[in-house]
Amino acid sequence: MEDSWSRKKPASNDKLDDEQPETPTSLDRAPTNVPRPFSYRELAKATNNFSVQTNKLGEGGYAVVYKGQLKNPDRFVAIKNFKLGKSATDRRKAFEDEIKVISQVRQRHLVELVGWCIDEEKDIVSLVYELVSEGSLHDHLHKGRSWLPWSRRYQIILDLGCALRYLHGECTGCILHGDISASNILLDSHYVAKLADFGLSRLMDHAIELKTTCNVAGTPGYIDPDFINIGKRSRESDVYGFGIVLLETVTGRSPAAAAVDPTTVSPLLKWVWGIKNSGAVLEASDPRLKHDSTRDEQEQMERVIQVALWCAHTDPAQRPSIKEAMRALESTNVAIPPLPLPGFMHGPSNLVADDMSCETSDSVVSPAASRA
């Protein structure tokens, strides 16, 4: 599902229906809305009875998302219905996993939770989010929704970095998002970026690692090769995805085509490393951006590419923390360390041809293609 939304409410397995939302303790320009429970009738009325023809926004493996207009509060929303076709246990777990994480956070660059619905009689569980009006970064970069000049792209990059910095170190515990991708970055009416889709997110203690998993999940092209190898999510995996989004934003190219194996290194990353290796980093930027930008902006683009390659290095030990990456993006006084060549550059095809494998593509797998 290309546009997806996600966010809040703690869950114990047995008492979720009866619990009331807690006021978050960490606020950063917090929304005035306090999430609340909704009845199925309210949501059905808001969505023209969940009309597929007029209100459906997207669909993934675990949920269908509808546009709705609420009366209390009076606002447009995105309603994420967890699918009836899934077993009740699987559906409830997906709902609880997502809401458990979102209940811990609130920040202006995270999509805001408006409420939730649990209707045992209808066998429905739903999450209700703010509707972010300008769609996803993916839509603008690859589907012609609008042209984003460099100044706007750079601010989107900083907005995403702020969201990730908050999740990794400024909220209670540490949140691993698990699926940083252009389709999960939504833009509001002022083109402020908001990170969405917490379906793969996990809450962890700052000093404790998560257990390994045999499920490789995420958006092809953005998945950390190290996660594929060891099966553990980490801050470094989110930083890798951040780096890939930076490359995508500067180059205007998609990190994966439909035919690309989701477990392989992004062809975009290989292509940019090939250009860097030739000594002309700025040549990786979108030609239209270079044509319309000042010399200072071009230097900024080059620096973003360097930070992106740092973040998306295939060796996690070489990657910065999100705080280090943001310092390097925000100040030219912060040095970017020399980077060793990644493993794929030592093979016989160490330079990647400029072909359609990393061109923009409407058929790129969307962030929630297997789950929503």
Short mmCIF file of C-alpha atoms in Angstrom, two decimals:
data_model
loop_
_atom_site.label_atom_id
_atom_site.label_comp_id
_atom_site.label_asym_id
_atom_site.label_seq_id
_atom_site.Cartn_x
_atom_site.Cartn_y
_atom_site.Cartn_z
CA MET A 1 0.00 0.00 0.00
CA GLU A 2 1.63 3.19 -1.15
CA ASP A 3 0.02 5.61 1.25
CA SER A 4 -0.23 4.24 4.74
CA TRP A 5 -0.90 5.72 8.11
CA SER A 6 -0.25 4.57 11.67
CA ARG A 7 -0.21 5.73 15.33
CA LYS A 8 -1.27 5.19 19.22
CA LYS A 9 -2.86 3.47 22.27
CA PRO A 10 -1.29 0.98 24.64
CA ALA A 11 -2.57 -2.53 24.58
CA SER A 12 -2.70 -5.42 26.95
CA ASN A 13 -4.03 -8.46 25.17
CA ASP A 14 -7.22 -8.75 27.20
CA LYS A 15 -8.13 -5.22 28.28
CA LEU A 16 -7.52 -3.09 25.23
CA ASP A 17 -11.20 -2.25 24.81
CA ASP A 18 -11.52 -0.86 28.34
CA GLU A 19 -8.33 1.14 28.60
CA GLN A 20 -8.32 4.90 28.13
CA PRO A 21 -5.58 6.73 26.21
CA GLU A 22 -2.78 8.13 28.30
CA THR A 23 -1.43 11.62 27.76
CA PRO A 24 2.07 11.30 26.27
CA THR A 25 4.89 12.63 28.41
CA SER A 26 7.17 13.73 25.54
CA LEU A 27 5.76 16.58 23.46
CA ASP A 28 7.20 18.53 20.55
CA ARG A 29 4.62 20.95 19.23
CA ALA A 30 2.08 18.31 20.16
CA PRO A 31 -1.29 18.21 18.41
CA THR A 32 -4.16 19.45 20.54
CA ASN A 33 -6.17 16.33 19.78
CA VAL A 34 -6.44 13.67 22.47
CA PRO A 35 -7.01 10.25 20.84
CA ARG A 36 -10.34 8.68 21.71
CA PRO A 37 -12.35 5.55 20.95
CA PHE A 38 -14.78 5.68 18.02
CA SER A 39 -17.80 3.53 17.37
CA TYR A 40 -18.07 1.52 14.18
CA ARG A 41 -21.16 3.58 13.33
CA GLU A 42 -19.17 6.83 13.52
CA LEU A 43 -16.49 5.53 11.18
CA ALA A 44 -18.99 4.02 8.75
CA LYS A 45 -20.79 7.36 8.54
CA ALA A 46 -17.50 9.20 8.03
CA THR A 47 -16.53 6.97 5.10
CA ASN A 48 -19.87 6.60 3.29
CA ASN A 49 -20.12 3.12 4.78
CA PHE A 50 -16.49 2.37 3.83
CA SER A 51 -17.17 2.97 0.16
CA VAL A 52 -14.50 1.38 -2.03
CA GLN A 53 -15.49 3.60 -4.97
CA THR A 54 -15.32 6.99 -3.25
CA ASN A 55 -13.32 6.62 -0.04
CA LYS A 56 -10.71 3.89 -0.39
CA LEU A 57 -7.15 5.29 -0.29
CA GLY A 58 -5.04 2.14 -0.36
CA GLU A 59 -4.68 -1.48 0.64
CA GLY A 60 -1.98 -3.82 1.91
CA GLY A 61 -1.68 -7.30 3.30
CA TYR A 62 -3.11 -6.50 6.72
CA ALA A 63 -5.30 -3.44 6.28
CA VAL A 64 -7.38 -1.24 4.02
CA VAL A 65 -7.24 2.54 4.41
CA TYR A 66 -10.21 4.84 3.81
CA LYS A 67 -10.60 8.59 3.73
CA GLY A 68 -13.21 9.85 6.16
CA GLN A 69 -14.70 13.06 7.50
CA LEU A 70 -15.48 13.02 11.21
CA LYS A 71 -17.97 15.21 13.01
CA ASN A 72 -16.30 15.03 16.43
CA PRO A 73 -13.68 16.29 15.99
CA ASP A 74 -14.60 17.93 12.68
CA ARG A 75 -11.69 16.86 10.47
CA PHE A 76 -10.62 14.64 7.62
CA VAL A 77 -8.95 11.40 8.64
CA ALA A 78 -7.40 8.22 7.28
CA ILE A 79 -9.04 5.12 8.78
CA LYS A 80 -6.97 1.96 8.77
CA ASN A 81 -9.20 -1.13 8.97
CA PHE A 82 -7.35 -4.32 9.79
CA LYS A 83 -8.64 -6.95 7.38
CA LEU A 84 -11.44 -9.34 8.15
CA GLY A 85 -9.77 -11.97 5.99
CA LYS A 86 -6.93 -12.37 8.47
CA SER A 87 -7.39 -14.55 11.52
CA ALA A 88 -8.69 -12.70 14.57
CA THR A 89 -5.42 -13.43 16.36
CA ASP A 90 -3.22 -12.11 13.54
CA ARG A 91 -5.40 -9.05 13.04
CA ARG A 92 -5.45 -8.21 16.73
CA LYS A 93 -1.68 -8.68 17.01
CA ALA A 94 -1.00 -6.35 14.06
CA PHE A 95 -3.32 -3.76 15.63
CA GLU A 96 -1.72 -4.08 19.06
CA ASP A 97 1.86 -4.04 17.76
CA GLU A 98 1.21 -0.77 15.99
CA ILE A 99 -0.72 0.94 18.74
CA LYS A 100 1.71 -0.17 21.45
CA VAL A 101 4.49 1.76 19.76
CA ILE A 102 2.50 4.83 18.83
CA SER A 103 1.17 5.25 22.36
CA GLN A 104 4.70 6.15 23.46
CA VAL A 105 5.32 9.02 21.08
CA ARG A 106 4.04 12.39 19.92
CA GLN A 107 6.00 14.76 17.73
CA ARG A 108 5.18 17.15 14.89
CA HIS A 109 6.95 15.01 12.28
CA LEU A 110 5.01 11.85 13.14
CA VAL A 111 1.53 11.30 11.74
CA GLU A 112 -1.00 12.05 14.46
CA LEU A 113 -3.31 9.41 15.89
CA VAL A 114 -6.90 10.60 16.23
CA GLY A 115 -8.35 7.43 17.79
CA TRP A 116 -9.25 3.79 17.39
CA CYS A 117 -12.24 1.48 17.06
CA ILE A 118 -12.77 -2.01 18.43
CA ASP A 119 -16.11 -3.60 17.59
CA GLU A 120 -16.33 -7.24 18.65
CA GLU A 121 -19.78 -7.68 17.08
CA LYS A 122 -18.61 -6.43 13.66
CA ASP A 123 -15.24 -8.15 14.16
CA ILE A 124 -13.47 -4.87 13.33
CA VAL A 125 -10.35 -3.20 14.70
CA SER A 126 -9.34 0.16 13.25
CA LEU A 127 -6.86 2.97 13.79
CA VAL A 128 -7.82 6.54 12.91
CA TYR A 129 -5.10 8.96 11.79
CA GLU A 130 -4.93 12.52 10.55
CA LEU A 131 -5.25 12.74 6.80
CA VAL A 132 -2.05 14.25 5.44
CA SER A 133 -3.25 16.21 2.44
CA GLU A 134 -0.35 16.19 -0.04
CA GLY A 135 0.30 12.47 -0.18
CA SER A 136 3.67 10.76 0.01
CA LEU A 137 7.17 11.79 -1.00
CA HIS A 138 7.04 8.83 -3.40
CA ASP A 139 4.04 10.40 -5.17
CA HIS A 140 5.92 13.66 -5.73
CA LEU A 141 9.23 12.13 -6.78
CA HIS A 142 7.91 9.37 -9.03
CA LYS A 143 4.26 10.00 -9.93
CA GLY A 144 4.32 13.65 -10.93
CA ARG A 145 2.13 14.94 -8.12
CA SER A 146 4.25 18.10 -7.98
CA TRP A 147 7.77 19.25 -8.69
CA LEU A 148 9.81 19.63 -5.50
CA PRO A 149 12.60 22.22 -5.74
CA TRP A 150 15.80 21.59 -3.82
CA SER A 151 14.92 23.89 -0.91
CA ARG A 152 11.75 21.90 -0.29
CA ARG A 153 13.51 18.54 -0.65
CA TYR A 154 16.21 19.57 1.78
CA GLN A 155 13.63 20.58 4.38
CA ILE A 156 11.83 17.24 3.93
CA ILE A 157 15.15 15.50 4.61
CA LEU A 158 15.62 17.52 7.81
CA ASP A 159 12.02 16.83 8.89
CA LEU A 160 12.54 13.09 8.45
CA GLY A 161 15.82 13.26 10.35
CA CYS A 162 14.09 15.09 13.22
CA ALA A 163 11.43 12.37 13.41
CA LEU A 164 14.02 9.61 13.45
CA ARG A 165 16.22 11.39 15.98
CA TYR A 166 13.20 11.70 18.25
CA LEU A 167 12.30 8.02 17.90
CA HIS A 168 15.83 6.79 18.52
CA GLY A 169 16.73 8.91 21.50
CA GLU A 170 14.36 11.63 22.59
CA CYS A 171 11.20 9.71 23.47
CA THR A 172 10.72 7.24 26.31
CA GLY A 173 12.67 4.13 25.38
CA CYS A 174 13.79 3.72 21.78
CA ILE A 175 11.49 3.21 18.83
CA LEU A 176 12.79 1.33 15.79
CA HIS A 177 10.58 2.30 12.87
CA GLY A 178 11.52 -0.65 10.68
CA ASP A 179 10.35 0.69 7.29
CA ILE A 180 11.86 4.06 6.40
CA SER A 181 10.86 4.69 2.78
CA ALA A 182 9.59 7.50 0.54
CA SER A 183 6.07 6.04 0.60
CA ASN A 184 6.00 6.34 4.39
CA ILE A 185 6.93 10.03 4.35
CA LEU A 186 3.74 12.08 4.03
CA LEU A 187 3.53 15.81 3.27
CA ASP A 188 0.97 18.19 4.74
CA SER A 189 -0.47 21.31 3.10
CA HIS A 190 2.71 23.24 3.94
CA TYR A 191 4.91 20.38 2.74
CA VAL A 192 6.00 19.57 6.27
CA ALA A 193 7.08 15.92 6.29
CA LYS A 194 5.50 13.40 8.65
CA LEU A 195 6.70 9.84 9.14
CA ALA A 196 3.91 7.25 8.94
CA ASP A 197 3.26 3.50 9.05
CA PHE A 198 4.42 2.01 12.32
CA GLY A 199 3.30 -1.50 11.43
CA LEU A 200 6.87 -2.83 11.68
CA SER A 201 7.98 -0.60 14.53
CA ARG A 202 9.21 -1.97 17.82
CA LEU A 203 9.73 -0.40 21.25
CA MET A 204 12.96 -1.28 23.01
CA ASP A 205 14.99 -0.20 26.00
CA HIS A 206 17.87 2.05 24.96
CA ALA A 207 20.38 -0.54 26.16
CA ILE A 208 18.68 -3.75 25.03
CA GLU A 209 18.68 -5.33 21.59
CA LEU A 210 15.63 -6.91 20.01
CA LYS A 211 15.46 -10.63 19.38
CA THR A 212 16.25 -12.01 15.97
CA THR A 213 13.42 -12.64 13.53
CA CYS A 214 13.17 -14.92 10.51
CA ASN A 215 10.69 -12.55 8.83
CA VAL A 216 12.33 -10.20 6.33
CA ALA A 217 9.85 -7.34 6.14
CA GLY A 218 10.08 -3.85 4.75
CA THR A 219 10.17 -2.10 1.40
CA PRO A 220 12.50 -3.58 -1.24
CA GLY A 221 15.38 -1.24 -1.94
CA TYR A 222 15.35 0.21 1.57
CA ILE A 223 15.99 -2.95 3.60
CA ASP A 224 19.30 -3.04 5.45
CA PRO A 225 21.46 -5.92 4.12
CA ASP A 226 22.68 -6.48 7.68
CA PHE A 227 19.11 -7.05 8.86
CA ILE A 228 18.72 -9.65 6.14
CA ASN A 229 21.92 -11.37 7.28
CA ILE A 230 21.39 -11.42 11.06
CA GLY A 231 17.63 -10.95 11.43
CA LYS A 232 17.87 -8.16 14.02
CA ARG A 233 16.36 -4.74 13.73
CA SER A 234 18.55 -1.93 15.00
CA ARG A 235 19.01 1.81 14.97
CA GLU A 236 21.56 1.21 12.23
CA SER A 237 18.87 -0.39 10.05
CA ASP A 238 16.70 2.72 10.32
CA VAL A 239 19.74 4.88 9.53
CA TYR A 240 20.35 2.75 6.42
CA GLY A 241 16.79 3.41 5.22
CA PHE A 242 17.28 7.11 5.96
CA GLY A 243 20.37 7.11 3.76
CA ILE A 244 18.52 5.46 0.89
CA VAL A 245 15.71 8.04 1.13
CA LEU A 246 18.34 10.81 0.98
CA LEU A 247 19.79 9.32 -2.20
CA GLU A 248 16.32 8.99 -3.70
CA THR A 249 15.46 12.60 -2.84
CA VAL A 250 18.63 14.04 -4.39
CA THR A 251 18.74 11.81 -7.49
CA GLY A 252 15.01 11.56 -8.18
CA ARG A 253 15.54 7.86 -8.85
CA SER A 254 13.73 4.95 -7.26
CA PRO A 255 15.89 2.66 -5.08
CA ALA A 256 14.28 -0.48 -6.46
CA ALA A 257 12.42 -1.66 -9.52
CA ALA A 258 9.66 -4.26 -9.34
CA ALA A 259 11.98 -7.01 -10.55
CA VAL A 260 14.60 -6.38 -7.87
CA ASP A 261 14.90 -9.05 -5.18
CA PRO A 262 13.97 -7.35 -1.87
CA THR A 263 16.94 -9.01 -0.18
CA THR A 264 19.55 -7.48 -2.52
CA VAL A 265 21.42 -4.19 -2.19
CA SER A 266 19.58 -1.34 -3.86
CA PRO A 267 20.73 -0.71 -7.45
CA LEU A 268 20.47 3.01 -6.67
CA LEU A 269 23.06 2.66 -3.90
CA LYS A 270 25.39 0.78 -6.24
CA TRP A 271 24.92 3.36 -8.98
CA VAL A 272 25.74 6.31 -6.70
CA TRP A 273 28.81 4.55 -5.32
CA GLY A 274 29.97 4.04 -8.90
CA ILE A 275 29.67 7.77 -9.56
CA LYS A 276 31.41 8.61 -6.28
CA ASN A 277 34.22 6.27 -7.21
CA SER A 278 34.70 8.23 -10.43
CA GLY A 279 35.18 11.41 -8.40
CA ALA A 280 32.09 13.33 -9.53
CA VAL A 281 29.57 12.94 -6.71
CA LEU A 282 27.31 15.79 -7.81
CA GLU A 283 26.69 14.03 -11.12
CA ALA A 284 24.35 11.70 -9.21
CA SER A 285 21.90 14.52 -8.50
CA ASP A 286 18.76 15.05 -10.56
CA PRO A 287 19.85 17.12 -13.59
CA ARG A 288 16.78 19.32 -13.23
CA LEU A 289 17.76 20.15 -9.66
CA LYS A 290 21.28 21.12 -10.70
CA HIS A 291 19.95 23.31 -13.50
CA ASP A 292 17.60 25.22 -11.18
CA SER A 293 19.89 25.53 -8.16
CA THR A 294 22.57 27.94 -6.98
CA ARG A 295 26.15 26.98 -6.35
CA ASP A 296 25.48 26.91 -2.60
CA GLU A 297 22.55 24.57 -3.17
CA GLN A 298 24.68 22.31 -5.33
CA GLU A 299 27.25 22.09 -2.56
CA GLN A 300 24.42 21.21 -0.20
CA MET A 301 23.26 18.45 -2.57
CA GLU A 302 26.77 17.04 -2.71
CA ARG A 303 26.99 17.01 1.06
CA VAL A 304 23.62 15.24 1.34
CA ILE A 305 24.86 12.55 -1.05
CA GLN A 306 28.01 12.09 1.06
CA VAL A 307 25.92 11.80 4.24
CA ALA A 308 23.56 9.39 2.47
CA LEU A 309 26.43 7.06 1.52
CA TRP A 310 27.70 7.25 5.09
CA CYS A 311 24.27 6.29 6.47
CA ALA A 312 23.67 3.54 3.89
CA HIS A 313 27.09 1.89 4.10
CA THR A 314 26.65 -1.87 3.93
CA ASP A 315 28.88 -2.25 7.01
CA PRO A 316 26.77 -1.11 10.00
CA ALA A 317 29.94 -0.26 11.96
CA GLN A 318 30.66 2.49 9.42
CA ARG A 319 27.27 4.18 9.79
CA PRO A 320 26.66 7.26 11.95
CA SER A 321 23.95 7.55 14.55
CA ILE A 322 21.01 9.64 13.40
CA LYS A 323 22.27 12.44 15.66
CA GLU A 324 25.66 12.40 13.94
CA ALA A 325 24.03 12.32 10.52
CA MET A 326 21.81 15.27 11.38
CA ARG A 327 24.74 17.30 12.68
CA ALA A 328 26.53 16.67 9.38
CA LEU A 329 23.45 17.73 7.41
CA GLU A 330 22.87 20.86 9.43
CA SER A 331 26.46 22.12 9.63
CA THR A 332 29.29 22.14 7.12
CA ASN A 333 31.69 22.32 10.08
CA VAL A 334 31.00 18.66 10.88
CA ALA A 335 33.46 16.38 9.10
CA ILE A 336 32.20 13.36 7.17
CA PRO A 337 34.74 10.56 7.67
CA PRO A 338 36.42 8.85 4.70
CA LEU A 339 34.41 5.75 3.85
CA PRO A 340 35.89 2.39 2.88
CA LEU A 341 34.45 0.88 -0.28
CA PRO A 342 31.46 -1.35 0.46
CA GLY A 343 31.80 -5.03 -0.34
CA PHE A 344 29.85 -4.86 -3.60
CA MET A 345 32.44 -2.42 -5.02
CA HIS A 346 35.18 -5.05 -4.80
CA GLY A 347 33.47 -7.45 -7.21
CA PRO A 348 33.98 -7.70 -10.99
CA SER A 349 31.08 -5.29 -11.65
CA ASN A 350 32.15 -2.56 -9.30
CA LEU A 351 30.72 0.18 -11.49
CA VAL A 352 27.00 0.02 -12.08
CA ALA A 353 25.73 1.02 -15.49
CA ASP A 354 23.36 3.94 -15.82
CA ASP A 355 20.37 1.86 -16.91
CA MET A 356 16.70 1.56 -16.05
CA SER A 357 17.39 -0.58 -12.97
CA CYS A 358 17.45 2.52 -10.80
CA GLU A 359 15.26 4.86 -12.79
CA THR A 360 12.05 6.15 -11.32
CA SER A 361 9.31 3.54 -11.52
CA ASP A 362 5.62 3.53 -10.68
CA SER A 363 5.87 -0.19 -10.03
CA VAL A 364 8.17 0.03 -7.03
CA VAL A 365 6.85 -2.14 -4.23
CA SER A 366 4.98 0.05 -1.78
CA PRO A 367 5.81 0.17 1.91
CA ALA A 368 3.09 -2.07 3.12
CA ALA A 369 2.72 -4.37 0.15
CA SER A 370 2.68 -7.34 2.44
CA ARG A 371 0.85 -5.95 5.44
CA ALA A 372 -0.37 -2.29 5.30
#
